[in-house]
Amino acid sequence: HKGDSSIYLKDRGILRHMIQSGEIGEARALLQTKYHQLYEYAVPIRAYLDVLEFIEIIKEGELA
């Protein structure tokens, strides 16, 4: 479906913006909500988000 692909592209853009802005939790929530099966079964995606979240924690100085 052509409409589905444009929605998917929009979501990719939103996810990219969230990740580049350091909004890792929000990106994770979007993936869990809209792409639940992908999030559940794609371990590398979850691991990547975990690493980015850890980096954000370090950047904010919350790791003491």
C-alpha positions as semicolon CSV with decimal commas, in nm:
position;residue;x (nm);y (nm);z (nm)
1;H;0,000;0,000;0,000
2;K;0,139;0,335;-0,103
3;G;-0,022;0,509;0,197
4;D;0,141;0,265;0,437
5;S;0,488;0,336;0,302
6;S;0,446;0,712;0,344
7;I;0,337;0,661;0,705
8;Y;0,638;0,437;0,760
9;L;0,869;0,701;0,613
10;K;0,715;0,968;0,835
11;D;0,767;0,749;1,143
12;R;1,129;0,688;1,040
13;G;1,183;1,062;1,020
14;I;1,024;1,112;1,361
15;L;1,238;0,834;1,510
16;R;1,554;0,977;1,353
17;H;1,476;1,321;1,496
18;M;1,404;1,177;1,842
19;I;1,728;0,982;1,846
20;Q;1,936;1,274;1,720
21;S;1,775;1,498;1,983
22;G;1,856;1,253;2,261
23;E;1,490;1,159;2,315
24;I;1,572;0,790;2,344
25;G;1,291;0,702;2,582
26;E;1,038;0,865;2,354
27;A;1,180;0,682;2,052
28;R;1,158;0,354;2,243
29;A;0,796;0,427;2,337
30;L;0,706;0,505;1,975
31;L;0,859;0,179;1,858
32;Q;0,684;-0,018;2,132
33;T;0,351;0,141;2,048
34;K;0,350;0,147;1,669
35;Y;0,588;-0,141;1,586
36;H;0,545;-0,375;1,882
37;Q;0,646;-0,695;1,703
38;L;0,954;-0,535;1,550
39;Y;1,058;-0,401;1,889
40;E;0,999;-0,733;2,065
41;Y;1,187;-0,951;1,817
42;A;1,468;-0,720;1,700
43;V;1,722;-0,754;1,980
44;P;1,980;-0,532;1,800
45;I;1,729;-0,244;1,793
46;R;1,667;-0,271;2,167
47;A;2,040;-0,301;2,234
48;Y;2,112;0,007;2,020
49;L;1,852;0,207;2,212
50;D;1,998;0,083;2,543
51;V;2,343;0,203;2,439
52;L;2,211;0,541;2,328
53;E;2,020;0,577;2,654
54;F;2,337;0,497;2,849
55;I;2,530;0,759;2,651
56;E;2,260;1,018;2,727
57;I;2,284;0,935;3,098
58;I;2,660;0,989;3,087
59;K;2,621;1,315;2,892
60;E;2,374;1,449;3,148
61;G;2,606;1,353;3,433
62;E;2,347;1,132;3,600
63;L;2,591;0,846;3,639
64;A;2,772;0,893;3,967
